[in-house]
Amino acid sequence: MPADIATRADIEALLRRFYGRALVDELLAEPFTEVREQGLDAHLPVMCDFWETILFGAGTYRGSAMRVHLRVQEQHPLHAEHFERWLALWHGAVGEMFAGPTADRARLQGERIASSMHRRLAGLPSVAAEALRTGAAGTQLTSSP
């Protein structure tokens, strides 16, 4: 059984495997043009900071993932199929290399990030906002004593 994700070096290895596939994927290659042009080594420190913060609470990521993806969206419109492919490649890379609670969290966080990015870039409301808009939240919160 593979070991769990435990260090920044593990994150970097995971990201190298993932991006090694994403950068040449027929669907994802275009949105990742800038990463390819700058070179993976230029992009990895920021992505390692991001995932180290997500998985270990390191606090090393200081950027805005949404701002970066809005810029990508302007050049290469992202749709549900892009996020689905990203997630499939992410799950594949994590599952091939690691097993354990942190690997499970990496998969779950990947799902949350893909869902949130897609929703926000598409201008779709969150589940909570939609419930408030339709009044469904009020019916869920109301209970008899």
CSV table of N, CA and C in Angstrom, one decimal:
chain,number,residue,atom,x,y,z
A,1,MET,N,0.9,-1.2,0.0
A,1,MET,CA,0.0,0.0,0.0
A,1,MET,C,0.9,1.2,0.0
A,2,PRO,N,0.6,2.2,-0.8
A,2,PRO,CA,1.4,3.4,-0.9
A,2,PRO,C,1.3,4.2,0.4
A,3,ALA,N,2.3,5.1,0.7
A,3,ALA,CA,2.3,5.9,1.9
A,3,ALA,C,1.3,7.1,1.6
A,4,ASP,N,1.0,7.8,2.7
A,4,ASP,CA,0.2,9.0,2.6
A,4,ASP,C,1.0,10.2,2.2
A,5,ILE,N,0.4,11.3,1.8
A,5,ILE,CA,1.0,12.5,1.5
A,5,ILE,C,1.5,13.1,2.9
A,6,ALA,N,2.8,13.4,3.1
A,6,ALA,CA,3.2,13.8,4.4
A,6,ALA,C,4.1,15.0,4.3
A,7,THR,N,4.7,15.4,3.2
A,7,THR,CA,5.6,16.5,3.1
A,7,THR,C,5.4,17.3,1.9
A,8,ARG,N,6.0,18.5,1.8
A,8,ARG,CA,6.0,19.3,0.6
A,8,ARG,C,6.6,18.6,-0.6
A,9,ALA,N,7.6,17.8,-0.3
A,9,ALA,CA,8.2,17.0,-1.4
A,9,ALA,C,7.2,16.0,-2.0
A,10,ASP,N,6.3,15.4,-1.2
A,10,ASP,CA,5.3,14.6,-1.7
A,10,ASP,C,4.3,15.4,-2.5
A,11,ILE,N,4.0,16.6,-2.1
A,11,ILE,CA,3.1,17.4,-2.9
A,11,ILE,C,3.7,17.8,-4.2
A,12,GLU,N,5.0,18.1,-4.2
A,12,GLU,CA,5.6,18.4,-5.5
A,12,GLU,C,5.6,17.2,-6.4
A,13,ALA,N,5.9,16.0,-5.9
A,13,ALA,CA,5.9,14.8,-6.7
A,13,ALA,C,4.5,14.6,-7.3
A,14,LEU,N,3.5,14.8,-6.5
A,14,LEU,CA,2.1,14.6,-7.0
A,14,LEU,C,1.8,15.7,-8.1
A,15,LEU,N,2.2,16.9,-7.8
A,15,LEU,CA,1.9,17.9,-8.8
A,15,LEU,C,2.7,17.7,-10.1
A,16,ARG,N,3.9,17.2,-10.0
A,16,ARG,CA,4.6,16.9,-11.3
A,16,ARG,C,3.9,15.8,-12.1
A,17,ARG,N,3.4,14.8,-11.4
A,17,ARG,CA,2.7,13.7,-12.1
A,17,ARG,C,1.4,14.3,-12.7
A,18,PHE,N,0.6,15.0,-11.9
A,18,PHE,CA,-0.6,15.6,-12.4
A,18,PHE,C,-0.4,16.5,-13.6
A,19,TYR,N,0.5,17.5,-13.4
A,19,TYR,CA,0.7,18.4,-14.5
A,19,TYR,C,1.4,17.8,-15.7
A,20,GLY,N,2.2,16.7,-15.5
A,20,GLY,CA,2.7,16.0,-16.6
A,20,GLY,C,1.7,15.5,-17.5
A,21,ARG,N,0.5,15.2,-17.0
A,21,ARG,CA,-0.6,14.7,-17.8
A,21,ARG,C,-1.5,15.9,-18.2
A,22,ALA,N,-1.8,16.8,-17.3
A,22,ALA,CA,-2.7,17.9,-17.7
A,22,ALA,C,-2.2,18.8,-18.8
A,23,LEU,N,-0.9,19.0,-18.8
A,23,LEU,CA,-0.3,19.9,-19.8
A,23,LEU,C,-0.4,19.4,-21.2
A,24,VAL,N,-0.5,18.1,-21.3
A,24,VAL,CA,-0.6,17.5,-22.7
A,24,VAL,C,-1.9,16.9,-23.0
A,25,ASP,N,-2.9,17.0,-22.0
A,25,ASP,CA,-4.2,16.5,-22.2
A,25,ASP,C,-4.9,17.2,-23.4
A,26,GLU,N,-5.6,16.6,-24.3
A,26,GLU,CA,-6.2,17.3,-25.4
A,26,GLU,C,-7.2,18.3,-25.0
A,27,LEU,N,-7.9,18.1,-23.9
A,27,LEU,CA,-8.9,19.0,-23.4
A,27,LEU,C,-8.3,20.2,-22.6
A,28,LEU,N,-7.3,19.8,-21.7
A,28,LEU,CA,-6.8,20.8,-20.8
A,28,LEU,C,-5.5,21.5,-21.3
A,29,ALA,N,-5.0,21.1,-22.4
A,29,ALA,CA,-3.7,21.7,-22.9
A,29,ALA,C,-3.9,23.2,-23.1
A,30,GLU,N,-5.0,23.6,-23.8
A,30,GLU,CA,-5.2,25.0,-24.1
A,30,GLU,C,-5.3,25.9,-22.8
A,31,PRO,N,-6.2,25.5,-21.9
A,31,PRO,CA,-6.2,26.4,-20.7
A,31,PRO,C,-4.9,26.4,-19.9
A,32,PHE,N,-4.0,25.4,-20.1
A,32,PHE,CA,-2.7,25.4,-19.4
A,32,PHE,C,-1.6,25.9,-20.2
A,33,THR,N,-1.9,26.7,-21.3
A,33,THR,CA,-0.9,27.2,-22.2
A,33,THR,C,0.1,28.1,-21.4
A,34,GLU,N,-0.4,29.0,-20.6
A,34,GLU,CA,0.5,29.8,-19.8
A,34,GLU,C,1.5,29.1,-19.0
A,35,VAL,N,1.0,28.0,-18.3
A,35,VAL,CA,1.9,27.2,-17.5
A,35,VAL,C,3.0,26.5,-18.3
A,36,ARG,N,2.5,26.0,-19.5
A,36,ARG,CA,3.5,25.4,-20.4
A,36,ARG,C,4.5,26.4,-20.9
A,37,GLU,N,4.1,27.6,-21.2
A,37,GLU,CA,5.0,28.6,-21.8
A,37,GLU,C,6.0,29.1,-20.7
A,38,GLN,N,5.5,29.2,-19.5
A,38,GLN,CA,6.4,29.7,-18.4
A,38,GLN,C,7.3,28.5,-17.9
A,39,GLY,N,6.9,27.3,-18.1
A,39,GLY,CA,7.6,26.2,-17.6
A,39,GLY,C,7.0,25.7,-16.3
A,40,LEU,N,6.9,24.4,-16.1
A,40,LEU,CA,6.3,23.9,-14.9
A,40,LEU,C,7.1,24.3,-13.7
A,41,ASP,N,8.4,24.3,-13.8
A,41,ASP,CA,9.2,24.7,-12.6
A,41,ASP,C,8.9,26.1,-12.1
A,42,ALA,N,8.5,27.0,-13.0
A,42,ALA,CA,8.1,28.3,-12.5
A,42,ALA,C,6.8,28.3,-11.8
A,43,HIS,N,5.9,27.4,-12.1
A,43,HIS,CA,4.6,27.3,-11.6
A,43,HIS,C,4.5,26.5,-10.3
A,44,LEU,N,5.4,25.5,-10.2
A,44,LEU,CA,5.3,24.6,-9.0
A,44,LEU,C,5.4,25.2,-7.7
A,45,PRO,N,6.3,26.2,-7.4
A,45,PRO,CA,6.4,26.7,-6.1
A,45,PRO,C,5.0,27.3,-5.6
A,46,VAL,N,4.3,28.0,-6.4
A,46,VAL,CA,3.0,28.5,-6.0
A,46,VAL,C,2.0,27.4,-5.8
A,47,MET,N,2.0,26.4,-6.7
A,47,MET,CA,1.0,25.3,-6.5
A,47,MET,C,1.4,24.5,-5.3
A,48,CYS,N,2.7,24.3,-5.0
A,48,CYS,CA,3.0,23.6,-3.8
A,48,CYS,C,2.6,24.4,-2.5
A,49,ASP,N,2.8,25.8,-2.6
A,49,ASP,CA,2.3,26.6,-1.5
A,49,ASP,C,0.8,26.4,-1.3
A,50,PHE,N,0.0,26.4,-2.4
A,50,PHE,CA,-1.4,26.3,-2.4
A,50,PHE,C,-1.8,25.0,-1.7
A,51,TRP,N,-1.3,23.9,-2.2
A,51,TRP,CA,-1.7,22.6,-1.7
A,51,TRP,C,-1.1,22.3,-0.3
A,52,GLU,N,0.1,22.9,0.0
A,52,GLU,CA,0.6,22.7,1.4
A,52,GLU,C,-0.3,23.5,2.4
A,53,THR,N,-0.8,24.6,2.0
A,53,THR,CA,-1.8,25.3,2.8
A,53,THR,C,-3.1,24.6,2.9
A,54,ILE,N,-3.6,24.0,1.8
A,54,ILE,CA,-4.9,23.3,1.9
A,54,ILE,C,-4.7,22.0,2.7
A,55,LEU,N,-3.7,21.3,2.5
A,55,LEU,CA,-3.6,20.0,3.2
A,55,LEU,C,-3.0,20.0,4.6
A,56,PHE,N,-2.0,20.9,4.8
A,56,PHE,CA,-1.3,21.0,6.1
A,56,PHE,C,-1.5,22.2,6.9
A,57,GLY,N,-2.3,23.2,6.3
A,57,GLY,CA,-2.6,24.4,7.0
A,57,GLY,C,-1.3,25.3,7.2
A,58,ALA,N,-0.4,25.2,6.2
A,58,ALA,CA,0.9,25.8,6.3
A,58,ALA,C,0.8,27.3,6.2
A,59,GLY,N,-0.2,27.9,5.5
A,59,GLY,CA,-0.3,29.3,5.4
A,59,GLY,C,0.7,29.9,4.4
A,60,THR,N,1.3,29.1,3.6
A,60,THR,CA,2.3,29.6,2.6
A,60,THR,C,1.7,30.2,1.4
A,61,TYR,N,0.5,29.9,1.1
A,61,TYR,CA,-0.1,30.4,-0.2
A,61,TYR,C,-0.8,31.8,0.2
A,62,ARG,N,-0.4,32.8,-0.6
A,62,ARG,CA,-0.9,34.2,-0.3
A,62,ARG,C,-1.6,34.7,-1.5
A,63,GLY,N,-1.8,34.0,-2.6
A,63,GLY,CA,-2.4,34.5,-3.8
A,63,GLY,C,-3.9,34.3,-3.8
A,64,SER,N,-4.5,34.5,-4.9
A,64,SER,CA,-5.9,34.3,-5.1
A,64,SER,C,-6.2,33.4,-6.3
A,65,ALA,N,-6.5,32.1,-5.9
A,65,ALA,CA,-6.8,31.1,-7.0
A,65,ALA,C,-7.9,31.6,-7.9
A,66,MET,N,-8.9,32.3,-7.4
A,66,MET,CA,-10.0,32.7,-8.2
A,66,MET,C,-9.5,33.7,-9.2
A,67,ARG,N,-8.7,34.7,-8.8
A,67,ARG,CA,-8.2,35.7,-9.7
A,67,ARG,C,-7.4,35.0,-10.9
A,68,VAL,N,-6.6,34.1,-10.6
A,68,VAL,CA,-5.8,33.3,-11.6
A,68,VAL,C,-6.7,32.7,-12.6
A,69,HIS,N,-7.8,32.0,-12.1
A,69,HIS,CA,-8.7,31.3,-13.0
A,69,HIS,C,-9.6,32.2,-13.7
A,70,LEU,N,-9.9,33.4,-13.2
A,70,LEU,CA,-10.6,34.4,-14.0
A,70,LEU,C,-9.8,34.8,-15.2
A,71,ARG,N,-8.5,35.0,-15.0
A,71,ARG,CA,-7.6,35.4,-16.1
A,71,ARG,C,-7.6,34.3,-17.2
A,72,VAL,N,-7.5,33.0,-16.7
A,72,VAL,CA,-7.5,31.9,-17.6
A,72,VAL,C,-8.9,31.9,-18.4
A,73,GLN,N,-9.9,32.1,-17.7
A,73,GLN,CA,-11.3,32.1,-18.3
A,73,GLN,C,-11.4,33.1,-19.4
A,74,GLU,N,-10.8,34.3,-19.2
A,74,GLU,CA,-10.8,35.3,-20.3
A,74,GLU,C,-10.2,34.8,-21.6
A,75,GLN,N,-9.1,34.0,-21.4
A,75,GLN,CA,-8.3,33.6,-22.6
A,75,GLN,C,-8.9,32.2,-23.2
A,76,HIS,N,-9.3,31.4,-22.3
A,76,HIS,CA,-9.7,30.0,-22.7
A,76,HIS,C,-11.0,29.7,-21.8
A,77,PRO,N,-12.2,30.0,-22.3
A,77,PRO,CA,-13.4,29.7,-21.5
A,77,PRO,C,-13.4,28.3,-21.0
A,78,LEU,N,-13.6,28.2,-19.7
A,78,LEU,CA,-13.7,26.9,-19.0
A,78,LEU,C,-15.1,26.4,-18.8
A,79,HIS,N,-15.3,25.2,-19.1
A,79,HIS,CA,-16.7,24.6,-19.0
A,79,HIS,C,-16.6,23.4,-18.1
A,80,ALA,N,-17.8,22.8,-17.8
A,80,ALA,CA,-17.9,21.6,-16.9
A,80,ALA,C,-16.9,20.5,-17.3
A,81,GLU,N,-16.8,20.3,-18.6
A,81,GLU,CA,-15.9,19.2,-19.0
A,81,GLU,C,-14.5,19.4,-18.7
A,82,HIS,N,-14.0,20.7,-18.6
A,82,HIS,CA,-12.7,21.0,-18.2
A,82,HIS,C,-12.5,20.6,-16.7
A,83,PHE,N,-13.4,20.9,-15.9
A,83,PHE,CA,-13.3,20.6,-14.5
A,83,PHE,C,-13.4,19.1,-14.2
A,84,GLU,N,-14.3,18.5,-15.0
A,84,GLU,CA,-14.4,17.0,-14.8
A,84,GLU,C,-13.1,16.3,-15.2
A,85,ARG,N,-12.5,16.7,-16.3
A,85,ARG,CA,-11.2,16.1,-16.7
A,85,ARG,C,-10.1,16.4,-15.7
A,86,TRP,N,-10.0,17.7,-15.3
A,86,TRP,CA,-9.1,18.1,-14.2
A,86,TRP,C,-9.2,17.1,-13.0
A,87,LEU,N,-10.4,17.0,-12.6
A,87,LEU,CA,-10.7,16.1,-11.4
A,87,LEU,C,-10.3,14.7,-11.7
A,88,ALA,N,-10.6,14.2,-12.8
A,88,ALA,CA,-10.3,12.8,-13.2
A,88,ALA,C,-8.7,12.6,-13.1
A,89,LEU,N,-8.0,13.5,-13.7
A,89,LEU,CA,-6.6,13.4,-13.7
A,89,LEU,C,-6.0,13.6,-12.3
A,90,TRP,N,-6.6,14.5,-11.5
A,90,TRP,CA,-6.2,14.7,-10.1
A,90,TRP,C,-6.4,13.4,-9.3
A,91,HIS,N,-7.6,12.9,-9.4
A,91,HIS,CA,-7.9,11.6,-8.6
A,91,HIS,C,-7.0,10.5,-9.1
A,92,GLY,N,-6.7,10.4,-10.3
A,92,GLY,CA,-5.8,9.4,-10.8
A,92,GLY,C,-4.4,9.5,-10.3
A,93,ALA,N,-3.9,10.7,-10.3
A,93,ALA,CA,-2.5,11.0,-9.8
A,93,ALA,C,-2.4,10.7,-8.3
A,94,VAL,N,-3.4,11.2,-7.5
A,94,VAL,CA,-3.4,11.0,-6.1
A,94,VAL,C,-3.5,9.5,-5.8
A,95,GLY,N,-4.4,8.8,-6.4
A,95,GLY,CA,-4.6,7.4,-6.2
A,95,GLY,C,-3.5,6.5,-6.5
A,96,GLU,N,-2.7,6.9,-7.6
A,96,GLU,CA,-1.6,6.1,-8.0
A,96,GLU,C,-0.4,6.2,-7.1
A,97,MET,N,-0.3,7.4,-6.4
A,97,MET,CA,0.9,7.7,-5.6
A,97,MET,C,0.7,7.5,-4.1
A,98,PHE,N,-0.5,7.8,-3.6
A,98,PHE,CA,-0.7,7.9,-2.2
A,98,PHE,C,-2.0,7.2,-1.7
A,99,ALA,N,-2.0,6.9,-0.4
A,99,ALA,CA,-3.2,6.3,0.2
A,99,ALA,C,-3.1,6.8,1.7
A,100,GLY,N,-4.3,7.2,2.2
A,100,GLY,CA,-4.3,7.6,3.6
A,100,GLY,C,-5.2,8.8,3.8
A,101,PRO,N,-5.3,9.3,5.0
A,101,PRO,CA,-6.2,10.4,5.3
A,101,PRO,C,-5.9,11.7,4.5
A,102,THR,N,-4.6,12.0,4.4
A,102,THR,CA,-4.3,13.2,3.7
A,102,THR,C,-4.5,13.1,2.2
A,103,ALA,N,-4.3,11.9,1.6
A,103,ALA,CA,-4.6,11.6,0.2
A,103,ALA,C,-6.1,11.7,0.0
A,104,ASP,N,-6.9,11.2,1.0
A,104,ASP,CA,-8.3,11.3,0.9
A,104,ASP,C,-8.7,12.8,0.9
A,105,ARG,N,-8.1,13.6,1.8
A,105,ARG,CA,-8.4,15.0,1.9
A,105,ARG,C,-8.0,15.7,0.6
A,106,ALA,N,-6.9,15.3,-0.1
A,106,ALA,CA,-6.5,15.9,-1.3
A,106,ALA,C,-7.6,15.7,-2.4
A,107,ARG,N,-8.1,14.4,-2.4
A,107,ARG,CA,-9.2,14.1,-3.4
A,107,ARG,C,-10.4,15.0,-3.1
A,108,LEU,N,-10.8,15.0,-1.9
A,108,LEU,CA,-12.0,15.7,-1.5
A,108,LEU,C,-11.9,17.2,-1.7
A,109,GLN,N,-10.7,17.8,-1.4
A,109,GLN,CA,-10.5,19.2,-1.6
A,109,GLN,C,-10.4,19.5,-3.1
A,110,GLY,N,-9.9,18.6,-3.9
A,110,GLY,CA,-9.9,18.7,-5.3
A,110,GLY,C,-11.3,18.8,-5.9
A,111,GLU,N,-12.2,18.0,-5.3
A,111,GLU,CA,-13.6,18.0,-5.7
A,111,GLU,C,-14.3,19.3,-5.4
A,112,ARG,N,-14.0,19.8,-4.2
A,112,ARG,CA,-14.6,21.1,-3.7
A,112,ARG,C,-14.0,22.2,-4.5
A,113,ILE,N,-12.8,22.2,-4.8
A,113,ILE,CA,-12.2,23.3,-5.6
A,113,ILE,C,-12.7,23.3,-7.0
A,114,ALA,N,-12.8,22.2,-7.6
A,114,ALA,CA,-13.3,22.1,-9.0
A,114,ALA,C,-14.8,22.5,-9.1
A,115,SER,N,-15.6,22.1,-8.1
A,115,SER,CA,-17.0,22.5,-8.1
A,115,SER,C,-17.1,24.0,-7.8
A,116,SER,N,-16.4,24.5,-6.9
A,116,SER,CA,-16.5,25.9,-6.6
A,116,SER,C,-16.0,26.8,-7.7
A,117,MET,N,-14.9,26.4,-8.3
A,117,MET,CA,-14.3,27.2,-9.4
A,117,MET,C,-15.3,27.2,-10.6
A,118,HIS,N,-15.8,26.0,-10.9
A,118,HIS,CA,-16.8,25.9,-12.0
A,118,HIS,C,-18.0,26.8,-11.7
A,119,ARG,N,-18.6,26.7,-10.6
A,119,ARG,CA,-19.8,27.4,-10.2
A,119,ARG,C,-19.5,28.9,-10.3
A,120,ARG,N,-18.4,29.4,-9.7
A,120,ARG,CA,-18.1,30.8,-9.7
A,120,ARG,C,-17.8,31.3,-11.0
A,121,LEU,N,-17.0,30.6,-11.8
A,121,LEU,CA,-16.7,31.1,-13.2
A,121,LEU,C,-17.9,31.1,-14.1
A,122,ALA,N,-18.8,30.2,-13.9
A,122,ALA,CA,-20.0,30.1,-14.7
A,122,ALA,C,-21.1,31.1,-14.1
A,123,GLY,N,-20.9,31.7,-13.0
A,123,GLY,CA,-21.8,32.7,-12.4
A,123,GLY,C,-23.0,32.0,-11.8
A,124,LEU,N,-22.8,30.7,-11.4
A,124,LEU,CA,-23.9,30.0,-10.8
A,124,LEU,C,-24.0,30.2,-9.3
A,125,PRO,N,-25.2,30.3,-8.7
A,125,PRO,CA,-25.3,30.5,-7.3
A,125,PRO,C,-24.8,29.3,-6.5
A,126,SER,N,-24.4,29.5,-5.2
A,126,SER,CA,-24.0,28.4,-4.4
A,126,SER,C,-25.3,27.8,-3.9
A,127,VAL,N,-25.2,26.6,-3.4
A,127,VAL,CA,-26.4,25.9,-2.9
A,127,VAL,C,-27.1,26.7,-1.8
A,128,ALA,N,-26.3,27.3,-0.9
A,128,ALA,CA,-26.8,28.1,0.2
A,128,ALA,C,-27.5,29.4,-0.4
A,129,ALA,N,-26.9,30.0,-1.4
A,129,ALA,CA,-27.5,31.2,-1.9
A,129,ALA,C,-28.8,30.9,-2.7
A,130,GLU,N,-28.8,29.7,-3.4
A,130,GLU,CA,-30.0,29.3,-4.1
A,130,GLU,C,-31.2,29.0,-3.1
A,131,ALA,N,-30.8,28.3,-2.0
A,131,ALA,CA,-31.8,28.0,-0.9
A,131,ALA,C,-32.4,29.3,-0.3
A,132,LEU,N,-31.6,30.3,-0.1
A,132,LEU,CA,-32.1,31.5,0.4
A,132,LEU,C,-33.0,32.2,-0.6
A,133,ARG,N,-32.6,32.2,-1.9
A,133,ARG,CA,-33.3,32.9,-2.9
A,133,ARG,C,-34.7,32.2,-3.1
A,134,THR,N,-34.8,30.9,-3.0
A,134,THR,CA,-36.1,30.2,-3.2
A,134,THR,C,-36.9,30.1,-1.9
A,135,GLY,N,-36.3,30.4,-0.7
A,135,GLY,CA,-36.9,30.3,0.5
A,135,GLY,C,-36.8,28.9,1.1
A,136,ALA,N,-36.1,28.0,0.5
A,136,ALA,CA,-36.0,26.7,1.0
A,136,ALA,C,-35.2,26.6,2.3
A,137,ALA,N,-34.3,27.6,2.5
A,137,ALA,CA,-33.5,27.6,3.7
A,137,ALA,C,-34.4,27.8,4.9
A,138,GLY,N,-35.4,28.7,4.8
A,138,GLY,CA,-36.3,29.0,5.9
A,138,GLY,C,-37.1,27.8,6.3
A,139,THR,N,-37.6,27.0,5.3
A,139,THR,CA,-38.3,25.8,5.6
A,139,THR,C,-37.5,24.7,6.3
A,140,GLN,N,-36.2,24.7,5.9
A,140,GLN,CA,-35.3,23.7,6.6
A,140,GLN,C,-34.9,24.1,8.0
A,141,LEU,N,-34.9,25.4,8.2
A,141,LEU,CA,-34.5,25.9,9.6
A,141,LEU,C,-35.6,25.9,10.5
A,142,THR,N,-36.8,25.9,10.1
A,142,THR,CA,-38.0,26.0,10.9
A,142,THR,C,-38.3,24.6,11.4
A,143,SER,N,-38.4,24.5,12.7
A,143,SER,CA,-38.9,23.2,13.3
A,143,SER,C,-39.8,23.5,14.5
A,144,SER,N,-40.6,22.5,14.8
A,144,SER,CA,-41.5,22.7,15.9
A,144,SER,C,-40.8,22.3,17.2
A,145,PRO,N,-41.2,23.0,18.3
A,145,PRO,CA,-40.5,22.7,19.6
A,145,PRO,C,-40.8,21.3,20.1
